[in-house]
PDB file of C-alpha atoms in Angstrom:
ATOM      1  CA  UNK A  15     118.645 -10.190 -59.116  1.00 43.00           C
ATOM      2  CA  UNK A  16     119.469 -13.814 -58.562  1.00 45.00           C
ATOM      3  CA  UNK A  17     122.871 -15.385 -57.622  1.00 48.00           C
ATOM      4  CA  UNK A  18     122.526 -18.740 -59.317  1.00 59.00           C
ATOM      5  CA  UNK A  19     124.808 -21.688 -59.606  1.00 71.00           C
ATOM      6  CA  UNK A  20     124.705 -22.528 -63.364  1.00 77.00           C
ATOM      7  CA  UNK A  21     126.479 -24.325 -66.155  1.00 82.00           C
ATOM      8  CA  UNK A  22     126.444 -22.308 -69.405  1.00 83.00           C
ATOM      9  CA  UNK A  23     126.962 -24.168 -72.594  1.00 86.00           C
ATOM     10  CA  UNK A  24     127.407 -22.863 -76.215  1.00 89.00           C
ATOM     11  CA  UNK A  25     127.616 -25.426 -79.068  1.00 91.00           C
ATOM     12  CA  UNK A  26     129.338 -24.016 -82.138  1.00 91.00           C
ATOM     13  CA  UNK A  27     128.615 -25.751 -85.581  1.00 91.00           C
ATOM     14  CA  UNK A  28     127.858 -24.387 -88.930  1.00 87.00           C
ATOM     15  CA  UNK A  29     128.188 -27.470 -91.209  1.00 88.00           C
ATOM     16  CA  UNK A  30     125.678 -29.880 -92.701  1.00 88.00           C
ATOM     17  CA  UNK A  31     123.325 -31.508 -90.205  1.00 89.00           C
ATOM     18  CA  UNK A  32     124.453 -35.098 -90.813  1.00 89.00           C
ATOM     19  CA  UNK A  33     127.001 -37.357 -89.044  1.00 89.00           C
ATOM     20  CA  UNK A  34     128.741 -37.932 -92.473  1.00 86.00           C
ATOM     21  CA  UNK A  35     129.661 -34.289 -92.700  1.00 87.00           C
ATOM     22  CA  UNK A  36     133.264 -33.006 -92.317  1.00 85.00           C
ATOM     23  CA  UNK A  37     134.304 -30.597 -89.695  1.00 90.00           C
ATOM     24  CA  UNK A  38     133.980 -30.376 -85.943  1.00 93.00           C
ATOM     25  CA  UNK A  39     131.540 -29.460 -83.268  1.00 94.00           C
ATOM     26  CA  UNK A  40     133.009 -26.951 -80.921  1.00 94.00           C
ATOM     27  CA  UNK A  41     131.588 -26.841 -77.351  1.00 92.00           C
ATOM     28  CA  UNK A  42     132.329 -24.083 -74.790  1.00 89.00           C
ATOM     29  CA  UNK A  43     131.022 -24.527 -71.240  1.00 86.00           C
ATOM     30  CA  UNK A  44     131.347 -22.509 -68.030  1.00 83.00           C
ATOM     31  CA  UNK A  45     130.394 -23.605 -64.508  1.00 80.00           C
ATOM     32  CA  UNK A  46     130.054 -20.853 -61.955  1.00 73.00           C
ATOM     33  CA  UNK A  47     127.801 -18.416 -60.104  1.00 68.00           C
ATOM     34  CA  UNK A  48     125.809 -15.706 -61.791  1.00 61.00           C
ATOM     35  CA  UNK A  49     126.284 -12.708 -61.670  1.00 56.00           C
ATOM     36  CA  UNK A  50     129.704 -13.131 -60.152  1.00 49.00           C
ATOM     37  CA  UNK A  51     130.836 -14.880 -63.419  1.00 46.00           C
ATOM     38  CA  UNK A  52     130.426 -11.349 -65.105  1.00 43.00           C
ATOM     39  CA  UNK A  53     133.658 -10.278 -63.348  1.00 34.00           C
ATOM     40  CA  UNK A  54     135.199 -13.588 -62.235  1.00 43.00           C
ATOM     41  CA  UNK A  55     134.712 -16.232 -64.910  1.00 49.00           C
ATOM     42  CA  UNK A  56     133.992 -19.703 -63.561  1.00 54.00           C
ATOM     43  CA  UNK A  57     135.433 -23.117 -64.458  1.00 67.00           C
ATOM     44  CA  UNK A  58     135.677 -23.429 -68.192  1.00 78.00           C
ATOM     45  CA  UNK A  59     135.558 -26.349 -70.628  1.00 84.00           C
ATOM     46  CA  UNK A  60     136.549 -26.110 -74.283  1.00 88.00           C
ATOM     47  CA  UNK A  61     136.091 -29.208 -76.508  1.00 92.00           C
ATOM     48  CA  UNK A  62     136.248 -29.902 -80.276  1.00 94.00           C
ATOM     49  CA  UNK A  63     134.699 -33.116 -81.501  1.00 95.00           C
ATOM     50  CA  UNK A  64     134.686 -34.485 -85.143  1.00 94.00           C
ATOM     51  CA  UNK A  65     131.161 -34.471 -86.438  1.00 94.00           C
ATOM     52  CA  UNK A  66     131.193 -38.283 -87.027  1.00 93.00           C
ATOM     53  CA  UNK A  67     132.097 -38.796 -83.388  1.00 94.00           C
ATOM     54  CA  UNK A  68     129.626 -36.283 -82.058  1.00 94.00           C
ATOM     55  CA  UNK A  69     127.034 -38.695 -80.506  1.00 94.00           C
ATOM     56  CA  UNK A  70     129.752 -40.574 -78.561  1.00 94.00           C
ATOM     57  CA  UNK A  71     131.542 -37.303 -77.803  1.00 94.00           C
ATOM     58  CA  UNK A  72     128.257 -35.686 -76.588  1.00 94.00           C
ATOM     59  CA  UNK A  73     127.827 -38.558 -74.197  1.00 94.00           C
ATOM     60  CA  UNK A  74     131.337 -38.124 -72.790  1.00 94.00           C
ATOM     61  CA  UNK A  75     130.748 -34.321 -72.483  1.00 93.00           C
ATOM     62  CA  UNK A  76     127.540 -35.000 -70.758  1.00 91.00           C
ATOM     63  CA  UNK A  77     129.387 -36.840 -68.005  1.00 91.00           C
ATOM     64  CA  UNK A  78     131.870 -34.013 -67.705  1.00 90.00           C
ATOM     65  CA  UNK A  79     129.072 -31.416 -67.457  1.00 89.00           C
ATOM     66  CA  UNK A  80     127.238 -33.581 -64.853  1.00 88.00           C
ATOM     67  CA  UNK A  81     130.490 -33.605 -62.732  1.00 86.00           C
ATOM     68  CA  UNK A  82     130.853 -29.856 -63.028  1.00 83.00           C
ATOM     69  CA  UNK A  83     127.167 -29.351 -62.126  1.00 84.00           C
ATOM     70  CA  UNK A  84     127.564 -31.540 -59.053  1.00 83.00           C
ATOM     71  CA  UNK A  85     130.728 -29.854 -57.950  1.00 81.00           C
ATOM     72  CA  UNK A  86     129.099 -26.424 -57.732  1.00 76.00           C
ATOM     73  CA  UNK A  87     125.591 -27.486 -56.850  1.00 78.00           C
ATOM     74  CA  UNK A  88     124.270 -26.154 -60.187  1.00 78.00           C
ATOM     75  CA  UNK A  89     120.465 -25.554 -60.475  1.00 75.00           C
ATOM     76  CA  UNK A  90     120.387 -24.952 -64.106  1.00 80.00           C
ATOM     77  CA  UNK A  91     122.145 -25.774 -67.336  1.00 84.00           C
ATOM     78  CA  UNK A  92     121.708 -23.065 -69.979  1.00 84.00           C
ATOM     79  CA  UNK A  93     122.198 -24.384 -73.496  1.00 87.00           C
ATOM     80  CA  UNK A  94     122.649 -22.381 -76.635  1.00 85.00           C
ATOM     81  CA  UNK A  95     124.083 -22.752 -80.161  1.00 86.00           C
ATOM     82  CA  UNK A  96     123.389 -24.879 -83.209  1.00 90.00           C
ATOM     83  CA  UNK A  97     119.906 -26.563 -82.815  1.00 91.00           C
ATOM     84  CA  UNK A  98     120.925 -29.943 -84.361  1.00 93.00           C
ATOM     85  CA  UNK A  99     124.155 -30.312 -82.506  1.00 92.00           C
ATOM     86  CA  UNK A 100     122.892 -29.103 -79.122  1.00 91.00           C
ATOM     87  CA  UNK A 101     119.843 -31.447 -79.517  1.00 92.00           C
ATOM     88  CA  UNK A 102     122.157 -34.381 -79.705  1.00 94.00           C
ATOM     89  CA  UNK A 103     124.078 -33.273 -76.564  1.00 93.00           C
ATOM     90  CA  UNK A 104     120.797 -32.589 -74.660  1.00 91.00           C
ATOM     91  CA  UNK A 105     119.504 -36.105 -75.369  1.00 91.00           C
ATOM     92  CA  UNK A 106     122.796 -37.630 -74.028  1.00 91.00           C
ATOM     93  CA  UNK A 107     123.001 -35.712 -70.815  1.00 90.00           C
ATOM     94  CA  UNK A 108     122.721 -37.813 -67.653  1.00 88.00           C
ATOM     95  CA  UNK A 109     119.085 -37.977 -66.446  1.00 83.00           C
ATOM     96  CA  UNK A 110     119.667 -35.963 -63.251  1.00 79.00           C
ATOM     97  CA  UNK A 111     120.969 -33.061 -65.412  1.00 82.00           C
ATOM     98  CA  UNK A 112     118.495 -33.328 -68.305  1.00 82.00           C
ATOM     99  CA  UNK A 113     115.621 -32.031 -66.260  1.00 79.00           C
ATOM    100  CA  UNK A 114     117.615 -28.885 -65.380  1.00 81.00           C
ATOM    101  CA  UNK A 115     118.241 -27.775 -69.020  1.00 85.00           C
ATOM    102  CA  UNK A 116     117.076 -24.350 -70.189  1.00 81.00           C
ATOM    103  CA  UNK A 117     117.507 -23.764 -73.927  1.00 82.00           C
ATOM    104  CA  UNK A 118     118.036 -20.234 -75.342  1.00 77.00           C
ATOM    105  CA  UNK A 119     118.348 -19.081 -78.919  1.00 74.00           C
ATOM    106  CA  UNK A 120     121.469 -16.900 -78.456  1.00 60.00           C
ATOM    107  CA  UNK A 121     122.797 -15.327 -81.701  1.00 55.00           C
ATOM    108  CA  UNK A 122     126.448 -14.508 -82.425  1.00 51.00           C
ATOM    109  CA  UNK A 123     129.302 -15.982 -80.474  1.00 54.00           C
ATOM    110  CA  UNK A 124     130.466 -15.612 -76.853  1.00 53.00           C
ATOM    111  CA  UNK A 125     132.685 -12.663 -76.160  1.00 54.00           C
ATOM    112  CA  UNK A 126     136.196 -13.372 -74.843  1.00 52.00           C
ATOM    113  CA  UNK A 127     136.773 -12.343 -71.263  1.00 50.00           C
ATOM    114  CA  UNK A 128     133.051 -12.231 -70.459  1.00 52.00           C
ATOM    115  CA  UNK A 129     130.691 -14.731 -68.843  1.00 54.00           C
ATOM    116  CA  UNK A 130     129.435 -17.331 -71.411  1.00 57.00           C
ATOM    117  CA  UNK A 131     125.915 -16.290 -72.589  1.00 55.00           C
ATOM    118  CA  UNK A 132     126.125 -13.213 -70.430  1.00 57.00           C
ATOM    119  CA  UNK A 133     123.324 -11.252 -72.007  1.00 55.00           C
ATOM    120  CA  UNK A 134     120.963 -14.238 -72.081  1.00 56.00           C
ATOM    121  CA  UNK A 135     121.635 -15.005 -68.460  1.00 61.00           C
ATOM    122  CA  UNK A 136     120.835 -11.480 -67.498  1.00 60.00           C
ATOM    123  CA  UNK A 137     117.430 -11.779 -69.178  1.00 56.00           C
ATOM    124  CA  UNK A 138     116.761 -15.352 -67.853  1.00 56.00           C
ATOM    125  CA  UNK A 139     117.419 -14.659 -64.247  1.00 59.00           C
ATOM    126  CA  UNK A 140     116.193 -11.069 -63.963  1.00 56.00           C
ATOM    127  CA  UNK A 141     113.677 -10.845 -61.038  1.00 51.00           C
ATOM    128  CA  UNK A 142     114.124 -14.484 -60.009  1.00 54.00           C
ATOM    129  CA  UNK A 143     115.628 -15.936 -56.891  1.00 57.00           C
ATOM    130  CA  UNK A 144     116.929 -19.505 -56.530  1.00 64.00           C
ATOM    131  CA  UNK A 145     115.445 -21.787 -53.887  1.00 68.00           C
ATOM    132  CA  UNK A 146     118.831 -22.021 -52.142  1.00 72.00           C
ATOM    133  CA  UNK A 147     119.003 -18.223 -51.828  1.00 76.00           C
ATOM    134  CA  UNK A 148     115.422 -18.057 -50.627  1.00 78.00           C
ATOM    135  CA  UNK A 149     116.322 -20.458 -47.851  1.00 84.00           C
ATOM    136  CA  UNK A 150     119.255 -18.310 -46.941  1.00 86.00           C
ATOM    137  CA  UNK A 151     117.032 -15.145 -46.805  1.00 87.00           C
ATOM    138  CA  UNK A 152     114.755 -17.098 -44.508  1.00 88.00           C
ATOM    139  CA  UNK A 153     117.689 -18.031 -42.254  1.00 92.00           C
ATOM    140  CA  UNK A 154     118.736 -14.404 -42.120  1.00 92.00           C
ATOM    141  CA  UNK A 155     115.210 -13.206 -41.068  1.00 91.00           C
ATOM    142  CA  UNK A 156     115.067 -15.905 -38.389  1.00 92.00           C
ATOM    143  CA  UNK A 157     118.465 -15.016 -36.925  1.00 93.00           C
ATOM    144  CA  UNK A 158     117.689 -11.312 -37.181  1.00 90.00           C
ATOM    145  CA  UNK A 159     114.331 -11.849 -35.347  1.00 89.00           C
ATOM    146  CA  UNK A 160     116.107 -13.413 -32.329  1.00 89.00           C
ATOM    147  CA  UNK A 161     119.108 -11.225 -32.545  1.00 88.00           C
ATOM    148  CA  UNK A 162     121.342 -14.170 -33.296  1.00 91.00           C
ATOM    149  CA  UNK A 163     124.033 -14.854 -35.885  1.00 94.00           C
ATOM    150  CA  UNK A 164     123.162 -11.978 -38.264  1.00 94.00           C
ATOM    151  CA  UNK A 165     124.068  -8.453 -38.910  1.00 94.00           C
ATOM    152  CA  UNK A 166     122.325  -5.584 -40.735  1.00 93.00           C
ATOM    153  CA  UNK A 167     123.717  -2.303 -41.900  1.00 92.00           C
ATOM    154  CA  UNK A 168     127.107  -1.389 -43.486  1.00 90.00           C
ATOM    155  CA  UNK A 169     129.093  -0.799 -40.397  1.00 92.00           C
ATOM    156  CA  UNK A 170     128.303  -4.083 -38.581  1.00 94.00           C
ATOM    157  CA  UNK A 171     128.578  -6.088 -41.817  1.00 93.00           C
ATOM    158  CA  UNK A 172     131.972  -4.622 -42.542  1.00 93.00           C
ATOM    159  CA  UNK A 173     133.136  -5.353 -39.057  1.00 93.00           C
ATOM    160  CA  UNK A 174     132.020  -9.029 -39.417  1.00 93.00           C
ATOM    161  CA  UNK A 175     133.944  -9.276 -42.700  1.00 92.00           C
ATOM    162  CA  UNK A 176     137.061  -7.915 -41.096  1.00 91.00           C
ATOM    163  CA  UNK A 177     136.863 -10.883 -38.619  1.00 91.00           C
ATOM    164  CA  UNK A 178     136.151 -13.527 -41.319  1.00 89.00           C
ATOM    165  CA  UNK A 179     132.751 -14.089 -39.605  1.00 92.00           C
ATOM    166  CA  UNK A 180     130.388 -13.773 -42.592  1.00 93.00           C
ATOM    167  CA  UNK A 181     128.963 -17.031 -43.965  1.00 92.00           C
ATOM    168  CA  UNK A 182     126.618 -15.303 -46.465  1.00 91.00           C
ATOM    169  CA  UNK A 183     126.559 -11.640 -47.511  1.00 90.00           C
ATOM    170  CA  UNK A 184     123.296 -10.005 -48.553  1.00 90.00           C
ATOM    171  CA  UNK A 185     123.304  -6.930 -50.684  1.00 86.00           C
ATOM    172  CA  UNK A 186     120.280  -5.031 -52.019  1.00 82.00           C
ATOM    173  CA  UNK A 187     120.154  -4.721 -55.770  1.00 68.00           C
ATOM    174  CA  UNK A 188     119.725  -0.947 -56.103  1.00 61.00           C
ATOM    175  CA  UNK A 189     119.821  -0.600 -59.846  1.00 52.00           C
ATOM    176  CA  UNK A 190     121.389   2.645 -60.957  1.00 47.00           C
ATOM    177  CA  UNK A 191     121.653   4.388 -57.607  1.00 54.00           C
ATOM    178  CA  UNK A 192     125.189   5.436 -56.690  1.00 53.00           C
ATOM    179  CA  UNK A 193     126.848   2.854 -54.289  1.00 61.00           C
ATOM    180  CA  UNK A 194     128.633   4.064 -51.068  1.00 82.00           C
ATOM    181  CA  UNK A 195     132.359   4.012 -50.838  1.00 89.00           C
ATOM    182  CA  UNK A 196     134.677   2.020 -48.464  1.00 93.00           C
ATOM    183  CA  UNK A 197     138.367   2.210 -47.729  1.00 94.00           C
ATOM    184  CA  UNK A 198     140.356  -0.974 -48.627  1.00 93.00           C
ATOM    185  CA  UNK A 199     143.875  -2.371 -48.388  1.00 93.00           C
ATOM    186  CA  UNK A 200     145.768  -5.047 -50.247  1.00 91.00           C
ATOM    187  CA  UNK A 201     144.064  -7.983 -48.419  1.00 89.00           C
ATOM    188  CA  UNK A 202     140.405  -9.028 -48.865  1.00 85.00           C
ATOM    189  CA  UNK A 203     139.652  -8.425 -45.128  1.00 87.00           C
ATOM    190  CA  UNK A 204     141.286  -4.938 -45.275  1.00 92.00           C
ATOM    191  CA  UNK A 205     138.161  -2.769 -45.397  1.00 92.00           C
ATOM    192  CA  UNK A 206     136.738  -0.111 -43.307  1.00 94.00           C
ATOM    193  CA  UNK A 207     134.265   2.788 -43.349  1.00 93.00           C
ATOM    194  CA  UNK A 208     136.993   5.448 -42.926  1.00 94.00           C
ATOM    195  CA  UNK A 209     140.589   5.850 -43.888  1.00 94.00           C
ATOM    196  CA  UNK A 210     141.616   6.468 -40.254  1.00 94.00           C
ATOM    197  CA  UNK A 211     139.956   3.219 -39.054  1.00 94.00           C
ATOM    198  CA  UNK A 212     141.843   1.166 -41.677  1.00 93.00           C
ATOM    199  CA  UNK A 213     145.183   2.784 -40.950  1.00 94.00           C
ATOM    200  CA  UNK A 214     144.653   2.171 -37.230  1.00 94.00           C
ATOM    201  CA  UNK A 215     144.844  -1.565 -37.975  1.00 91.00           C
ATOM    202  CA  UNK A 216     148.390  -1.038 -39.444  1.00 92.00           C
ATOM    203  CA  UNK A 217     147.370  -1.049 -43.143  1.00 92.00           C
ATOM    204  CA  UNK A 218     149.558   1.485 -45.057  1.00 90.00           C
ATOM    205  CA  UNK A 219     148.509   1.075 -48.683  1.00 93.00           C
ATOM    206  CA  UNK A 220     144.936   2.223 -48.605  1.00 94.00           C
ATOM    207  CA  UNK A 221     142.518   3.469 -51.239  1.00 93.00           C
ATOM    208  CA  UNK A 222     138.841   4.247 -51.720  1.00 93.00           C
ATOM    209  CA  UNK A 223     136.614   1.701 -53.581  1.00 89.00           C
ATOM    210  CA  UNK A 224     132.972   1.262 -54.330  1.00 85.00           C
ATOM    211  CA  UNK A 225     131.380  -0.599 -51.501  1.00 84.00           C
ATOM    212  CA  UNK A 226     129.817  -3.276 -53.600  1.00 77.00           C
ATOM    213  CA  UNK A 227     133.154  -4.109 -55.228  1.00 79.00           C
ATOM    214  CA  UNK A 228     134.933  -4.083 -51.907  1.00 86.00           C
ATOM    215  CA  UNK A 229     132.409  -6.282 -50.228  1.00 84.00           C
ATOM    216  CA  UNK A 230     132.410  -8.716 -53.050  1.00 79.00           C
ATOM    217  CA  UNK A 231     136.231  -8.987 -52.954  1.00 81.00           C
ATOM    218  CA  UNK A 232     136.136  -9.569 -49.259  1.00 86.00           C
ATOM    219  CA  UNK A 233     133.511 -12.361 -49.447  1.00 81.00           C
ATOM    220  CA  UNK A 234     135.560 -14.216 -52.195  1.00 76.00           C
ATOM    221  CA  UNK A 235     138.643 -13.862 -50.029  1.00 79.00           C
ATOM    222  CA  UNK A 236     136.920 -15.246 -46.927  1.00 80.00           C
ATOM    223  CA  UNK A 237     134.924 -18.011 -48.643  1.00 80.00           C
ATOM    224  CA  UNK A 238     131.569 -16.428 -48.041  1.00 84.00           C
ATOM    225  CA  UNK A 239     128.472 -16.619 -50.284  1.00 83.00           C
ATOM    226  CA  UNK A 240     126.669 -13.608 -51.972  1.00 82.00           C
ATOM    227  CA  UNK A 241     122.940 -13.214 -52.260  1.00 83.00           C
ATOM    228  CA  UNK A 242     121.591 -10.055 -54.115  1.00 79.00           C
ATOM    229  CA  UNK A 243     118.182  -9.276 -52.908  1.00 82.00           C
ATOM    230  CA  UNK A 244     115.797  -6.797 -54.585  1.00 77.00           C
ATOM    231  CA  UNK A 245     114.667  -4.146 -52.100  1.00 80.00           C
ATOM    232  CA  UNK A 246     111.020  -4.965 -52.863  1.00 76.00           C
ATOM    233  CA  UNK A 247     111.599  -8.345 -51.250  1.00 79.00           C
ATOM    234  CA  UNK A 248     113.796  -7.381 -48.317  1.00 85.00           C
ATOM    235  CA  UNK A 249     114.992  -3.830 -47.570  1.00 88.00           C
ATOM    236  CA  UNK A 250     118.278  -4.002 -45.667  1.00 91.00           C
ATOM    237  CA  UNK A 251     119.641  -1.017 -43.750  1.00 90.00           C
ATOM    238  CA  UNK A 252     122.355   0.644 -45.803  1.00 88.00           C
ATOM    239  CA  UNK A 253     121.545  -2.109 -48.397  1.00 87.00           C
ATOM    240  CA  UNK A 254     123.824  -4.697 -46.552  1.00 89.00           C
ATOM    241  CA  UNK A 255     123.459  -7.550 -44.067  1.00 92.00           C
ATOM    242  CA  UNK A 256     125.114 -10.937 -43.311  1.00 94.00           C
ATOM    243  CA  UNK A 257     124.404 -14.349 -41.962  1.00 94.00           C
ATOM    244  CA  UNK A 258     127.258 -15.225 -39.670  1.00 95.00           C
ATOM    245  CA  UNK A 259     129.177 -18.394 -39.247  1.00 91.00           C
ATOM    246  CA  UNK A 260     128.853 -17.853 -35.456  1.00 88.00           C
ATOM    247  CA  UNK A 261     127.343 -15.315 -33.125  1.00 83.00           C
ATOM    248  CA  UNK A 262     129.332 -13.019 -30.917  1.00 72.00           C
ATOM    249  CA  UNK A 263     129.453 -13.987 -27.307  1.00 62.00           C
ATOM    250  CA  UNK A 264     127.129 -11.871 -25.203  1.00 54.00           C
ATOM    251  CA  UNK A 265     128.900  -9.193 -23.163  1.00 46.00           C
ATOM    252  CA  UNK A 266     129.549 -10.207 -19.657  1.00 36.00           C
ATOM    253  CA  UNK A 267     127.399  -8.482 -17.012  1.00 33.00           C
ATOM    254  CA  UNK A 268     129.310  -6.064 -14.803  1.00 34.00           C
TER     255      UNK A 268
END
């Protein structure tokens, strides 16, 4: 499954399709990373514009959306909602963003507390990988081949996260298989394979947590990226690996 930088946009409007109509066009937008936005919603925008002012309002919103897209390095703008109102907005987006628009016919309204257009994003990105993430996978393979700034396997990856050494975390998308469990503490870098190891670092409040959730929390806390890789593309030992910010110094010869 992809981890994509996106701007999701839903245009609410149910009135007459004319600029002389009463009422307002309501626009919701969310800039963030998919699928992380399923559990950690990204930057939100919520605007209501009178229908008569919609062309001018759409141009202003287009500039705001372009700024959001630039800020997160968005690869795609996913646009849904009323066909007439969203069409006006799409035509007034800045040129650099217009070529990245994907339109979906999403029914219903977005659900509070969930990623905007969550179900449609799941379908849209299933089985795809962004060019940025493909490049990161290539970098991981290159570092792994020369035993450089990379790890593979749960134990080595957890150790690197404890040190804040991970630049990009790679996890295999294993579908419905049961994930392993880690021990965690109150801080993002408080994680270990065993309770005893974590307590040996002086962490008192410890608990068990699914490994995927613990790793995701650690990477957010340390500013690392996440790439979910289907096993058919790259099988990682224990389903985990990392591209490091720096390589460990080689051990001194005796």
